[in-house]
Structure formats: C-alpha cells, structure tokens
Short mmCIF file of C-alpha atoms and ligand atoms in Angstrom, two decimals:
data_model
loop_
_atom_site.label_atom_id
_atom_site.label_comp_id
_atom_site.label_asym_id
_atom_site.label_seq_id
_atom_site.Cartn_x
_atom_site.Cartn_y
_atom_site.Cartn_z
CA UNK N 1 -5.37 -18.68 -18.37
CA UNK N 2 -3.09 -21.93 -18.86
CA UNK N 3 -1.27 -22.70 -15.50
CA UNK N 4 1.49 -25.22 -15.66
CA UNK N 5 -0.54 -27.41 -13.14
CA UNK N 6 -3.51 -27.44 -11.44
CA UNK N 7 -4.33 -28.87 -7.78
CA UNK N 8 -3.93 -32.65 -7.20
CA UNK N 9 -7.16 -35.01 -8.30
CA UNK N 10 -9.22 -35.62 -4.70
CA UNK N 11 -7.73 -32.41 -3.26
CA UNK N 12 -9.22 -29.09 -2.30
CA UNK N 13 -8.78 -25.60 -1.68
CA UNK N 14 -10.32 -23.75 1.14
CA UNK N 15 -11.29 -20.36 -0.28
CA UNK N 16 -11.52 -17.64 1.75
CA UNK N 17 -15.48 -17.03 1.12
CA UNK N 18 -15.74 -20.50 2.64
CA UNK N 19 -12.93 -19.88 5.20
CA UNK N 20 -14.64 -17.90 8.32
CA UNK N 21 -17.98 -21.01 8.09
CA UNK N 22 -15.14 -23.82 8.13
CA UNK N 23 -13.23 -21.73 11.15
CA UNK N 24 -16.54 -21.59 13.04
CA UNK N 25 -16.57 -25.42 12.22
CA UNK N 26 -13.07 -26.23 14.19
CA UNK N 27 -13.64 -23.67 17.24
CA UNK N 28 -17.28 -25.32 18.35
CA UNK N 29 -15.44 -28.66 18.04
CA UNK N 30 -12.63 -27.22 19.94
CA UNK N 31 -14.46 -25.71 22.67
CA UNK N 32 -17.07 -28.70 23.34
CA UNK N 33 -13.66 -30.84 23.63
CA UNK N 34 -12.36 -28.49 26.24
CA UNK N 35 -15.45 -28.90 28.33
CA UNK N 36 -14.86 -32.52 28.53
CA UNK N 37 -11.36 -31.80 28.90
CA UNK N 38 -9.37 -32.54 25.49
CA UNK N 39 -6.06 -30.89 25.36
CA UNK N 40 -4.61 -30.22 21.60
CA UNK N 41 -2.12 -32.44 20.41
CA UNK N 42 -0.06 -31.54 16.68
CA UNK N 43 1.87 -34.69 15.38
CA UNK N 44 3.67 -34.40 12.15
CA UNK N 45 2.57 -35.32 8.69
CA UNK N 46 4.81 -37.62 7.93
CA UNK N 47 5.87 -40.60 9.81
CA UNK N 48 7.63 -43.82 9.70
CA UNK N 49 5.69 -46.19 7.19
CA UNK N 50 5.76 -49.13 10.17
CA UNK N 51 3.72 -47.29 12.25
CA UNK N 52 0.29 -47.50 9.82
CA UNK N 53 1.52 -50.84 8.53
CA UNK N 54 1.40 -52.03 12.52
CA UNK N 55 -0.90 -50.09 13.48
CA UNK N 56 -3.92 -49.35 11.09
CA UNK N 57 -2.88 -52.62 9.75
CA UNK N 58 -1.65 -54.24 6.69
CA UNK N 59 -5.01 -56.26 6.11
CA UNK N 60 -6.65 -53.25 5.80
CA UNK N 61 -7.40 -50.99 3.04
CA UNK N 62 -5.88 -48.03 3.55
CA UNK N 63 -2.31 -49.81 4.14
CA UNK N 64 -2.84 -52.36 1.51
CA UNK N 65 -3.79 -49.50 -1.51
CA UNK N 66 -4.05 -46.18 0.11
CA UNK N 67 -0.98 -44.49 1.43
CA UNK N 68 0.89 -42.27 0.04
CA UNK N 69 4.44 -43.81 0.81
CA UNK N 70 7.73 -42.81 -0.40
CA UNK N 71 11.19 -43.10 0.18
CA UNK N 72 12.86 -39.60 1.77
CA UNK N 73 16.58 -38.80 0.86
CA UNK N 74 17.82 -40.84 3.58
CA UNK N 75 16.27 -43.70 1.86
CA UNK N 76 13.59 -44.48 4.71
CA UNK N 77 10.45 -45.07 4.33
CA UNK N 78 7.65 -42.68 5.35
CA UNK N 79 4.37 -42.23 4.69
CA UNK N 80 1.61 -39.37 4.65
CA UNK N 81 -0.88 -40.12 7.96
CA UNK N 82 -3.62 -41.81 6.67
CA UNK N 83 -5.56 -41.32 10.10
CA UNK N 84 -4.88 -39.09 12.95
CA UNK N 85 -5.09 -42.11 15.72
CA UNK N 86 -1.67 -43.92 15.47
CA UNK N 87 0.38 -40.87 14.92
CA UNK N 88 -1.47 -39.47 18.44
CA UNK N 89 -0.73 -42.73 20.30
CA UNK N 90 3.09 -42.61 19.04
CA UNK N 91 3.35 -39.17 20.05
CA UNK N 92 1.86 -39.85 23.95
CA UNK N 93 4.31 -42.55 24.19
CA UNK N 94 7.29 -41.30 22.90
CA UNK N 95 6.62 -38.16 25.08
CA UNK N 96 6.07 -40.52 28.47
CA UNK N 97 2.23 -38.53 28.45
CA UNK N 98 1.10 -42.22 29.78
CA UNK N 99 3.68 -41.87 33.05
CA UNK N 100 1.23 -38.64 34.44
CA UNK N 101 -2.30 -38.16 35.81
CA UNK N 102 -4.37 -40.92 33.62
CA UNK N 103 -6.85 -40.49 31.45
CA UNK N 104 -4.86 -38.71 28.95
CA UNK N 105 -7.54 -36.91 26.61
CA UNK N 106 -5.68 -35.79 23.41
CA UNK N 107 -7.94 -33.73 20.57
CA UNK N 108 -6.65 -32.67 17.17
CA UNK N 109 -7.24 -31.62 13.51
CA UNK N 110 -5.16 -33.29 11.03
CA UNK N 111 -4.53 -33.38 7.32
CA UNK N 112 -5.09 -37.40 5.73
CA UNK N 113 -4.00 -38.69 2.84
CA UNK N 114 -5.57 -41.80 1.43
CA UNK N 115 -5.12 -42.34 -2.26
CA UNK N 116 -8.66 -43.85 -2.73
CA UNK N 117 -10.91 -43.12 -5.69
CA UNK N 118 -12.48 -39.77 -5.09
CA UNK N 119 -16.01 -38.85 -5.26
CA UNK N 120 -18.79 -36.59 -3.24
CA UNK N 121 -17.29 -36.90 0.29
CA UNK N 122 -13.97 -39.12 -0.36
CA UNK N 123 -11.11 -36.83 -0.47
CA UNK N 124 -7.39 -37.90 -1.56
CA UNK N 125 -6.64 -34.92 1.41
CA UNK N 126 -9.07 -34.77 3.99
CA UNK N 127 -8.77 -33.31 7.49
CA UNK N 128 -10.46 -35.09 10.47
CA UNK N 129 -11.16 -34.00 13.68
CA UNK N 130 -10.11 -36.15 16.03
CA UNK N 131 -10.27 -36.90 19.90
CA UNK N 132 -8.32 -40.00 21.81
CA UNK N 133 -8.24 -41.19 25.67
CA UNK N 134 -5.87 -43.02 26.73
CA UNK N 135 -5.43 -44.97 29.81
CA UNK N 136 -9.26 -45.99 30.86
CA UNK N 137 -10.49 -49.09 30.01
CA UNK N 138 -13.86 -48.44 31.56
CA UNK N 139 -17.10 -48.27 29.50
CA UNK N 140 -17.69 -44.72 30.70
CA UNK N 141 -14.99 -43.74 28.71
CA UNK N 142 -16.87 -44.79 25.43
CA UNK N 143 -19.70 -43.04 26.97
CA UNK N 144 -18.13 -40.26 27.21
CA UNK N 145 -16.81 -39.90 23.77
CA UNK N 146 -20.06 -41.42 22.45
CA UNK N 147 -21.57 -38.45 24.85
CA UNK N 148 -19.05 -35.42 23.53
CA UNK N 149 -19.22 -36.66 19.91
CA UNK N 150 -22.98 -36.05 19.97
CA UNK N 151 -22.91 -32.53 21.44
CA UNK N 152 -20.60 -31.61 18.59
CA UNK N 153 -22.99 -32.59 15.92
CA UNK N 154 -25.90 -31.35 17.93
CA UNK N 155 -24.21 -27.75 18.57
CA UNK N 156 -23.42 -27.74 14.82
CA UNK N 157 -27.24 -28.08 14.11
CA UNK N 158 -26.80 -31.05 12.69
CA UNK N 159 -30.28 -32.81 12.25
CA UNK N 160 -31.30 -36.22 11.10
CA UNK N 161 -28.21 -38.25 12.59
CA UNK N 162 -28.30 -41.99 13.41
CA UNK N 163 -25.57 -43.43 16.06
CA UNK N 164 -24.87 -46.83 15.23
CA UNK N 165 -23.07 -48.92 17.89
CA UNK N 166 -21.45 -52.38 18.09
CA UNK N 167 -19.24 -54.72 19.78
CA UNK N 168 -16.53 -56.58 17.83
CA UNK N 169 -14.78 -58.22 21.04
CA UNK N 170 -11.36 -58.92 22.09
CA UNK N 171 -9.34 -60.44 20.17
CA UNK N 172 -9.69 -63.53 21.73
CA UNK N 173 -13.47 -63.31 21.08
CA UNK N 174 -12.52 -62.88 18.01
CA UNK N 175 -11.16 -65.89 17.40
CA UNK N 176 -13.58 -68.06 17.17
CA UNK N 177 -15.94 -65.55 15.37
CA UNK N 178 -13.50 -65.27 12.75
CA UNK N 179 -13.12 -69.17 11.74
CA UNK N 180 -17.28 -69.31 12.11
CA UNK N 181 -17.33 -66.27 9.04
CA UNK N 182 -15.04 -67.66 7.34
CA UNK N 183 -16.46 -71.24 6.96
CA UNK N 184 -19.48 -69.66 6.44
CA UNK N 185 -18.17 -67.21 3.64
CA UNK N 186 -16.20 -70.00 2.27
CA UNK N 187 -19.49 -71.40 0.76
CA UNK N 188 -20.12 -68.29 -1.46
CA UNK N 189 -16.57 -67.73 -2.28
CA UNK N 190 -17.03 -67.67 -5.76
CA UNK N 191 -19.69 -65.10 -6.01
CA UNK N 192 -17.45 -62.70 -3.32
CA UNK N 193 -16.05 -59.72 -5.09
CA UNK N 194 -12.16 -59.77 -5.58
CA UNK N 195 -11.40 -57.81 -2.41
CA UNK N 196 -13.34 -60.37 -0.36
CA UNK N 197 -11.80 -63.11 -1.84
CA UNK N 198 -8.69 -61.60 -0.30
CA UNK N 199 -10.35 -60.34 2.64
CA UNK N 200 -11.45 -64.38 3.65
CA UNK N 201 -7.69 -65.53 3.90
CA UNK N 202 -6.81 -62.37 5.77
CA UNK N 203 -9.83 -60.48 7.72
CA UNK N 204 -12.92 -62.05 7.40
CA UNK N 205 -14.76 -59.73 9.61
CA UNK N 206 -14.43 -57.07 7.04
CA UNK N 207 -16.55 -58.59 4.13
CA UNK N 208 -19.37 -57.46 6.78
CA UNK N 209 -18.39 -54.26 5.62
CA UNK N 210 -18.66 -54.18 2.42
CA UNK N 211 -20.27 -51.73 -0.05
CA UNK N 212 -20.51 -54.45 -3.23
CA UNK N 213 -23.99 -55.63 -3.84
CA UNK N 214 -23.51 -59.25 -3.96
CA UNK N 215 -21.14 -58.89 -0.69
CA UNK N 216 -23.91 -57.16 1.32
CA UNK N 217 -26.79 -59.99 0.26
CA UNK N 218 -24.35 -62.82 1.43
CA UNK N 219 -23.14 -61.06 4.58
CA UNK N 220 -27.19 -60.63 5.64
CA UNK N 221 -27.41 -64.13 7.10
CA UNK N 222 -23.73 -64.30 8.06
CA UNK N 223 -23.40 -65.01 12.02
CA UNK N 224 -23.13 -61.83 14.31
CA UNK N 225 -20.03 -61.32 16.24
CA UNK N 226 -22.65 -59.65 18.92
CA UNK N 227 -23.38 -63.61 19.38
CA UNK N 228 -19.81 -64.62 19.94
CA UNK N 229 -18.46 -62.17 22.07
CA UNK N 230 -17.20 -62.75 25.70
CA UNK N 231 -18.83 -62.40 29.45
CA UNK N 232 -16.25 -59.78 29.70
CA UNK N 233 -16.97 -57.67 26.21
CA UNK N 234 -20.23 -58.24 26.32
CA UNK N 235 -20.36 -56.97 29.82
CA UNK N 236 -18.70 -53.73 29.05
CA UNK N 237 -20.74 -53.35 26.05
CA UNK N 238 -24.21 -53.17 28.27
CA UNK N 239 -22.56 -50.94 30.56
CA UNK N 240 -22.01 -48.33 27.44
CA UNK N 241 -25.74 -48.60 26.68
CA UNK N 242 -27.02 -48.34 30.40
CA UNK N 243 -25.03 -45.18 30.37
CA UNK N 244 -26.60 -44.05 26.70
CA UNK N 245 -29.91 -44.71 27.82
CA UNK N 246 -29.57 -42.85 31.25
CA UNK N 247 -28.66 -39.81 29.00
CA UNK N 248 -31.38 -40.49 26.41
CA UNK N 249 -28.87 -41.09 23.48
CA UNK N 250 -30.72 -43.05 20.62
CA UNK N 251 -28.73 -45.51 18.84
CA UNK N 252 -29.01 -48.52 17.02
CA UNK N 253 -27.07 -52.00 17.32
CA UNK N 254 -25.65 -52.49 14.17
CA UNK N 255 -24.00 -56.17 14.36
CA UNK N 256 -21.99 -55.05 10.21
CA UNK N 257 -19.94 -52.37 11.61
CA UNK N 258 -16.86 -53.76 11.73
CA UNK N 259 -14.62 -50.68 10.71
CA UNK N 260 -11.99 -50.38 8.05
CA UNK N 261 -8.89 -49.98 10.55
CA UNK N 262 -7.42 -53.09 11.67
CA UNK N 263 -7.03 -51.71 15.63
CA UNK N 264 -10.48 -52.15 16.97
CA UNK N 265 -11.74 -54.09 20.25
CA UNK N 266 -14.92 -53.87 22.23
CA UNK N 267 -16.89 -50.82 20.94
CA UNK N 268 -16.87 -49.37 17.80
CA UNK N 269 -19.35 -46.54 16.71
CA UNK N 270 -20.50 -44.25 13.73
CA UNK N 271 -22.37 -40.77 13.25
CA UNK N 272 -24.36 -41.46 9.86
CA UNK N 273 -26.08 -38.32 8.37
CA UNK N 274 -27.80 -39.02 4.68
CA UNK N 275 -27.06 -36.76 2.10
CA UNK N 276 -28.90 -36.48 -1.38
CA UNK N 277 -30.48 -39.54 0.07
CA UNK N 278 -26.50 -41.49 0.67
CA UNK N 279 -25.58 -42.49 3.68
CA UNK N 280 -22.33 -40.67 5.03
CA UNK N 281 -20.27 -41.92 7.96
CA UNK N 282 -19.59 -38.06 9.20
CA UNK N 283 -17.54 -39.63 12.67
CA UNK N 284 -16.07 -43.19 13.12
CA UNK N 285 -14.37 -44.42 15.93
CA UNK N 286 -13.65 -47.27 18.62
CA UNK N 287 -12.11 -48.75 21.10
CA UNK N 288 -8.32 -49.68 20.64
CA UNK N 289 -6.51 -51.39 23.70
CA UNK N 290 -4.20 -53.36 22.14
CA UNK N 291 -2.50 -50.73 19.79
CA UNK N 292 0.19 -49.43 22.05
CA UNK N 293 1.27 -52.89 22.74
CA UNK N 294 1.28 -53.69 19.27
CA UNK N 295 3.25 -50.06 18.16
CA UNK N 296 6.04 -51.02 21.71
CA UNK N 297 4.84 -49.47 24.46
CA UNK N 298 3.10 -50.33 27.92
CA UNK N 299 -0.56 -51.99 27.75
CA UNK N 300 -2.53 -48.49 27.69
CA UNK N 301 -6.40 -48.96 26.77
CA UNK N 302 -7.85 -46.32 24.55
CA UNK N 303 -10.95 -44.90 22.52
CA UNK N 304 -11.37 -42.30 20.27
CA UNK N 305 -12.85 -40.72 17.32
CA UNK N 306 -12.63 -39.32 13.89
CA UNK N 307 -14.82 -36.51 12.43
CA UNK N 308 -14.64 -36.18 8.35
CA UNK N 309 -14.19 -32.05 8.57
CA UNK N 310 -15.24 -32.15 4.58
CA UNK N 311 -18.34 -34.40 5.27
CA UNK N 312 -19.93 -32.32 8.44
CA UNK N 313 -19.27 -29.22 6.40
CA UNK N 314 -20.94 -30.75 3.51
CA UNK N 315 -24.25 -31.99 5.64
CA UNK N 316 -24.33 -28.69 7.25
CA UNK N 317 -24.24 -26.97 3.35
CA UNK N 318 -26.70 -29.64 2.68
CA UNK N 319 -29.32 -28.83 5.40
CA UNK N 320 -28.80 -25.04 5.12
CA UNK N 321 -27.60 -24.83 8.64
CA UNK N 322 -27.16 -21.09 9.27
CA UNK N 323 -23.71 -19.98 9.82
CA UNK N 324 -22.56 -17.22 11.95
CA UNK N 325 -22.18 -14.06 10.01
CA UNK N 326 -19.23 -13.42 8.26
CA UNK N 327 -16.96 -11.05 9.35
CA UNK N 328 -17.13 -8.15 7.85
CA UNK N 329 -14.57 -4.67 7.81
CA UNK N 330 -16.27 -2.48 10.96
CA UNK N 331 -14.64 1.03 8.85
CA UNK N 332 -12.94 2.03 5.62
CA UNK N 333 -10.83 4.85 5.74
CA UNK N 334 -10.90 6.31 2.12
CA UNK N 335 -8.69 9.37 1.35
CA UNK N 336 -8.07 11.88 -1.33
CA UNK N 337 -5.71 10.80 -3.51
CA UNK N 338 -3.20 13.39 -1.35
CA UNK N 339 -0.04 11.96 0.20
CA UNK N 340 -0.81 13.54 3.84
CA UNK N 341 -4.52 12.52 3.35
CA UNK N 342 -3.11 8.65 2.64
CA UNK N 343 -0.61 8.81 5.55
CA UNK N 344 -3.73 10.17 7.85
CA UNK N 345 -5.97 7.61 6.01
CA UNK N 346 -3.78 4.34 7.16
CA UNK N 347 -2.43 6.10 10.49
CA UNK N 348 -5.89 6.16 11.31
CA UNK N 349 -6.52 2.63 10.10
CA UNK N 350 -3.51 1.26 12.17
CA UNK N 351 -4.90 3.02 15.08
CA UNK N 352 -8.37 1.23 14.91
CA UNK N 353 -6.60 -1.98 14.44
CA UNK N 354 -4.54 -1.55 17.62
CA UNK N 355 -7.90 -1.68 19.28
CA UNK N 356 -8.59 -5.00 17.94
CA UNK N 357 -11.03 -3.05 15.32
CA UNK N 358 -11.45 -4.83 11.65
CA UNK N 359 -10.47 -1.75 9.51
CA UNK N 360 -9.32 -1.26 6.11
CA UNK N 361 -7.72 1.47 3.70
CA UNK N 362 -6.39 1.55 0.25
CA UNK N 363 -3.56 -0.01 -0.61
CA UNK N 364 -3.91 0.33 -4.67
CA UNK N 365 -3.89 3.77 -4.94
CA UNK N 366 -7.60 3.64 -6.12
CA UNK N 367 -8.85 6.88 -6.64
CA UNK N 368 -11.57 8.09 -3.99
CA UNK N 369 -14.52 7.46 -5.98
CA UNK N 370 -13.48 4.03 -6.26
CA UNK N 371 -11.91 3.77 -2.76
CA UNK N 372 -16.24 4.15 -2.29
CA UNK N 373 -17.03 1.73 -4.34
CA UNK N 374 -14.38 -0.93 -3.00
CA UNK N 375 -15.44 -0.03 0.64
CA UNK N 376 -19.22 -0.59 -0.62
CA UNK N 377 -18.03 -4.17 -2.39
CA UNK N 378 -16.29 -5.39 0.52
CA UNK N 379 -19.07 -4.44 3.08
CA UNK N 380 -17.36 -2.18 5.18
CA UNK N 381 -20.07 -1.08 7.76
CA UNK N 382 -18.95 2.97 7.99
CA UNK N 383 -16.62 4.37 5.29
CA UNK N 384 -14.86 7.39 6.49
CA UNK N 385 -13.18 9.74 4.40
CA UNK N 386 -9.98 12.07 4.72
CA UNK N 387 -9.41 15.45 2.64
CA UNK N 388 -8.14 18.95 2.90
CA UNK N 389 -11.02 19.88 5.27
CA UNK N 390 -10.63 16.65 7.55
CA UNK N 391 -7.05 17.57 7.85
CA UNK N 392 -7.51 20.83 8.62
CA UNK N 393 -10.18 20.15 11.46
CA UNK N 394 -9.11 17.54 12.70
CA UNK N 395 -12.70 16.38 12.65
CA UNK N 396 -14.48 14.20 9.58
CA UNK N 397 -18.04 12.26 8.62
CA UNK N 398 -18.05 8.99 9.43
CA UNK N 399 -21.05 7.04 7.08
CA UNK N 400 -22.76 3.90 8.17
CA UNK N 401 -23.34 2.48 4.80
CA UNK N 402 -26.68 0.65 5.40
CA UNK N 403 -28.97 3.56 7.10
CA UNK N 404 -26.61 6.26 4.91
CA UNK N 405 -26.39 7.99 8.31
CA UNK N 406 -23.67 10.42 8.50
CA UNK N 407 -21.94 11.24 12.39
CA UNK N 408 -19.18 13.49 12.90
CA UNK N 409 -15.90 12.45 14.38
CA UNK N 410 -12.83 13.55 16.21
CA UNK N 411 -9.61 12.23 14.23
CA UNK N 412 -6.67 13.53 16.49
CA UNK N 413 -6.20 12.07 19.70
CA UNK N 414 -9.37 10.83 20.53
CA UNK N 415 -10.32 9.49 17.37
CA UNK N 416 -10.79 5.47 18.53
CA UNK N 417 -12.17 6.49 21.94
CA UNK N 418 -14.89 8.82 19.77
CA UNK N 419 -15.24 5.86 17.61
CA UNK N 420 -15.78 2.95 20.43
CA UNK N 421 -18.70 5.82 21.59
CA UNK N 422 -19.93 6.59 18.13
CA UNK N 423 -21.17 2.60 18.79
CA UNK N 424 -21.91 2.64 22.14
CA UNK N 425 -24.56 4.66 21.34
CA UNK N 426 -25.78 3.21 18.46
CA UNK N 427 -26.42 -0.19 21.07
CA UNK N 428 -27.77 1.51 23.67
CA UNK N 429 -30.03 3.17 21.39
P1 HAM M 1 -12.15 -43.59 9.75
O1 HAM M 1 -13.52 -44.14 9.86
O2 HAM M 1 -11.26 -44.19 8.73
O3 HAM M 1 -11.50 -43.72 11.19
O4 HAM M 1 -12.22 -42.03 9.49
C1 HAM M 1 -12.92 -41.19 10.37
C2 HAM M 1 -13.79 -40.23 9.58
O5 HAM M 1 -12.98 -39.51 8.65
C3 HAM M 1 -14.84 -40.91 8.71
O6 HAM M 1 -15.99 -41.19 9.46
C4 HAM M 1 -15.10 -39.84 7.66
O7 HAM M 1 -16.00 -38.88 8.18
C5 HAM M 1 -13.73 -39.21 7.48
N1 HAM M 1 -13.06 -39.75 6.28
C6 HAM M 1 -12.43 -40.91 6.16
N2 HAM M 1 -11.92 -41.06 4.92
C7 HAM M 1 -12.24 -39.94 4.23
C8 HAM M 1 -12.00 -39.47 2.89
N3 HAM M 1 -11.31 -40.17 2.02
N4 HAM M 1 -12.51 -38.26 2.54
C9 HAM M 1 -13.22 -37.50 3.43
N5 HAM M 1 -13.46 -37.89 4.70
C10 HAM M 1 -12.98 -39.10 5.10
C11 HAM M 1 -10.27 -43.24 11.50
O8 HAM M 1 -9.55 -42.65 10.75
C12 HAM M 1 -9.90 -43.48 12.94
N6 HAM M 1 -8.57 -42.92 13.16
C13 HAM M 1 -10.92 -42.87 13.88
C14 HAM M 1 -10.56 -43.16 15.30
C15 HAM M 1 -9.96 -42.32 16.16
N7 HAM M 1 -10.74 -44.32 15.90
C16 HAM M 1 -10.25 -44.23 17.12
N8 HAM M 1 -9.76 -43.03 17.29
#
C-alpha cells in the first residue's frame, strides 16, 4: 500500500489496542487531582505567539528553535502551545478566575508541540498532564503539588522514582548568582558548546543544564545558586522540605536543575524514572510568581506541574506494570443469515446496550459460522445466537465462551432482566 503521506516525523498515533491502558492512564491522574481538588481547565491549541515568547521565554529553547509558529489568514501570528502552563494562566486571567475564592487549582491534558529532534521519549506532539495553583505563595502549596504529584506515580505503580528538588531564587537572588556563573563560565568559554556560548550572554543559569559532555564537566565546580539565594527563598525552601520530611517524601537536592522554561522562582522539581538505564524527566515543574505580571495581569503567585503522558506510559510498558483488563464485548448476538433473525439479532443488541451492557452484532453480513468465529476473535464473553427456533420460542442458548457452558434465555420482554440474572448468579455462585 502507497499512501500519499504518512504521519508527521516525532508524531504518534494512539491505536486502539493501546487506547483503553492510556485511558486508564488520564482517569487515575484525574481522580487523584480531584481529591486534592483540581478542577479541569481546556485552553485552545493555538494562541498568540507573544504569550510563549513572554512567557516561556525567548532565552529559552523551546521559543528560540521549537515552536511551531505561523502566520493565520489574518496575518497574526500564532503558535502551537509548546507547554500547557502559560496558556492556563492566560485563560484564569482573562476569565477573572483570580477575582473568586483563592487558591485556584486548575488540572488539564494538553497536546504540545515542540519541533525538537525526536528520539525514545521526545515527541514533536506530546500531551502532558498538567496541574497549576494559582494565588498561594506559601510553601505548602509546593508541598502539596510535590505531595499529589507523587501519589500519581505511586498509584500508577510506578517504581524506582527519584524526586529531585531545588531552589533557583527570586529574581533578585538571581542577580547576583547570574554575574558569579557567568564570570565563572567566561573562563571556559571556548570549550562551551555553541548553545552555551549563547546561553552566557543571555541565561547563564541554563548551561547548568546541559546534556553536552564538556558542558556538564565545567558546570561540576560551577557555584550553586542554593549558596546565593535569599533569607526569604531560602526560608520558603526549608519550609517545603520540613513538610516533605513530615510526610516521609525522599528527595534529593539537586543544586543543576535549573529548568528549560524561562518562568521559574523559588522551587523547581522533577520525577526522574530510568529507562533502558536513561534517565527520563517523567514530571517537571516549579514555582512561577512572576508570570502573570509579566503576561499583564495582577501579581498572582503560582506552582504547577507537567507530566510527559508518552514518558509515564513508556516507564509503565517498561516495568511491566499490569494494566487493568481490557474491556472486552460482555455478548455477541449472532443470527442466521435471515432478515427477521438480523432485525431480532441487533434489536436485541440495542436493548443490552440501553442497559449500559458492551454488546455487539454483525454488521457485515458475515455468515453465522463466521459471525462465531468473529465473536470468538473479538472476545466476546457469551455469544448468543438467533434462528427459526429462537424466533419461534421466544427463548435461545446463551454460550459463555470460556467454560463452553450453555444457559437458556428469555428473548421477549424480559430478555435483559433474564440476562442481568443469568450473571447474578454466576457471582453469587
Ligand atoms: P517541561 O519540563 O518542559 O515543563 O515539560 C514537562 C514534562 O513534559 C517533562 O517532564 C516531560 O515528561 C514532558 N515532555 C517535555 N517535552 C517533551 C517531548 N518533546 N516529548 C515527550 N514528552 C515531553 C513544562 O512544560 C512546564 N509547563 C511544567 C510546569 C507546569 N511548570 C509549572 N507548571
């Protein structure tokens, strides 16, 4: 087969054999964040290319080479959301969310587009599951995300992950960190790959975080920002780990996470999970209090998170976490190939569905023998067949396919109610 095009390099299908695991993926996620209280938030796709430029930030990567910007027909400028956190903020603002009861606590899953080169894990689309508060500037709200973003992982079965923390400070912490790197950097400027080279002029934080070789041997004796930041910062980040400790959270300091967005004060974390012995960031996040500001609104602190949807399904394929089972049809109705017996066959399927039972029938016009062997393939649980006799009685065998158990069955009126007791029984014993 030659189709005219295939799918995009770096993006995916979901097919539905893998559909049901991912679903089961997004409702755990779901339902933890509605125990801490995370309403669902949807923000469109597409939005104004000023918004990532201000607020993920134009030093950064993803701004700088990664979005997918065009031009729409009214000749402005838009962009596909890299990141689920700036579109959120714009979205509480714009709606006056920040004028109710505060904290606002905003959860959703988006699609992201970053053109970056794509390998194992790094996705051109991705979707991330994402949760944002808005309006605390307390360290128990970082606990609490730190706190929610664990049970996730740990109610996915998720084994074997690290929680790095850190503190990069205000920006006025900041300050003074920055010129320290960057006179320090300066001295091995040379031997700094060509993104740091730019990265010294513009963020010299981020060479921390990079993945080159060289990079990472200079950036081991670079100062810590841990060792710069203010009574204030620092102050707020002890409270986060008095909190972590009193609910036996294990995580590391990590002085290099710096984070790739350009929004981040105070804390910053990341869920690391290795896979085929990598490393893989499966949740990043942070603190960001001076983004609304900086996008036009109202000072409004905030933290949040992003899950990689690909990467925890990945680590859970990885470490052959068991999935709930699939769901599978409860009944096939076969028929003969008869036009009453087909009407019967799919009257009686519809009927079954009203009840909120998983039923099929044909729809091919297979004939019955391989009506069977469809009903086998698909693993329908009882097959049930209609012919001349079934219509005349108004009674017919229902099989369950495993045990090859046959039950007979009332198919006028009462046919779901016999059904629903058909099963009853089979529970009770
Ligand atoms: P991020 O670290 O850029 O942060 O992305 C969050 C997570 O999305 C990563 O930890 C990773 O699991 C996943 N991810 C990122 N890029 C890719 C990719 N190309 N392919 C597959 N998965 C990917 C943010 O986006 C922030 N908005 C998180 C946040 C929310 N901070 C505060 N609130």
């Amino acid at each position: 087969m030659k189709l005219i095009t295939n799918r995009i390099k770096g993006m995916q299908d979901l097919l539905p054999n893998d559909s049901d695991k991912w679903e089961n993926i997004e409702k755990v996620m779901k339902e933890e964040a509605g125990i801490y209280g995370f309403k669902l938030i949807r923000t469109p796709v597409l939005e104004h290319t000023e918004l990532f430029e201000r607020s993920v930030g134009d030093t950064s990567d993803v701004v700088q080479k990664e979005m997918y910007t065009f031009e729409d027909k009214g000749g402005r400028s838009v962009s596909l959301r890299p990141e689920g956190t700036a579109g959120a903020l714009r979205a509480v603002l714009e709606n006056g969310l920040h004028n109710g009861p505060l904290p606002v606590k905003v959860m959703y899953v988006s699609s992201c587009y970053r053109y970056e080169k794509p390998q194992s894990g790094r996705y051109r689309e991705f979707f991330q599951f994402g949760m944002e508060v808005f309006g605390s500037e307390s360290a128990t709200a970082d606990a609490e995300l730190v706190c929610v973003a664990s049970s996730i992982l740990k109610r996915l079965q998720i084994k074997n992950v690290r929680l790095e923390i850190n503190s990069i400070g205000c920006p006025q912490c900041r300050k003074e960190y920055n010129e320290t790197i960057k006179e320090y950097f300066k001295k091995y400027e040379n031997e700094l790959c060509e993104d740091c080279k730019n990265r010294l002029g513009r963020n010299p934080m981020r060479i921390m975080d990079c993945k080159n070789k060289t990079c990472g041997e200079i950036s081991k004796n670079a100062p810590i920002i841990t060792d710069y930041i203010c009574g204030e910062c620092s102050e707020h980040f002890e409270k986060l780990k008095k909190i972590l400790d009193s609910q036996n959270i294990e995580y590391k300091i990590n002085p290099k996470i710096v984070r790739g967005l350009d929004y981040y004060s105070k804390t910053v974390f990341e869920f690391i999970c290795d896979i085929d012995g990598a490393p893989l960031t499966i949740c990043g996040g942070g603190r960001y209090d001076g983004l609304s500001e900086i996008i036009g609104g109202p000072k409004l602190s905030a933290i949040g998170f992003g899950m990689g949807m690909e990467r925890i399904f990945a680590v859970m394929k990885a470490q052959n976490v068991e999935f709930p089972a699939e769901n599978l049809p409860k009944v096939f109705i076969a028929s003969l190939d008869d036009e009453i017996a087909r009407l019967k066959a799919f009257e009686l399927c519809e009927k079954l569905r009203k009840s909120a039972i998983y039923a099929g029938v044909d729809v091919m016009g297979r004939t019955l023998k391989a009506q069977m062997k469809f009903a086998d393939k698909i693993g329908a649980e009882y097959v049930l067949v209609i012919g001349e006799d079934e219509l005349k009685t108004n009674t017919a065998k229902i099989k369950e396919m495993k045990s090859g158990k046959e039950f007979t069955i009332n198919i006028g009126e009462n046919f779901v109610e016999d059904f629903m007791a058909l099963e009853l029984k089979k529970y009770m014993g």
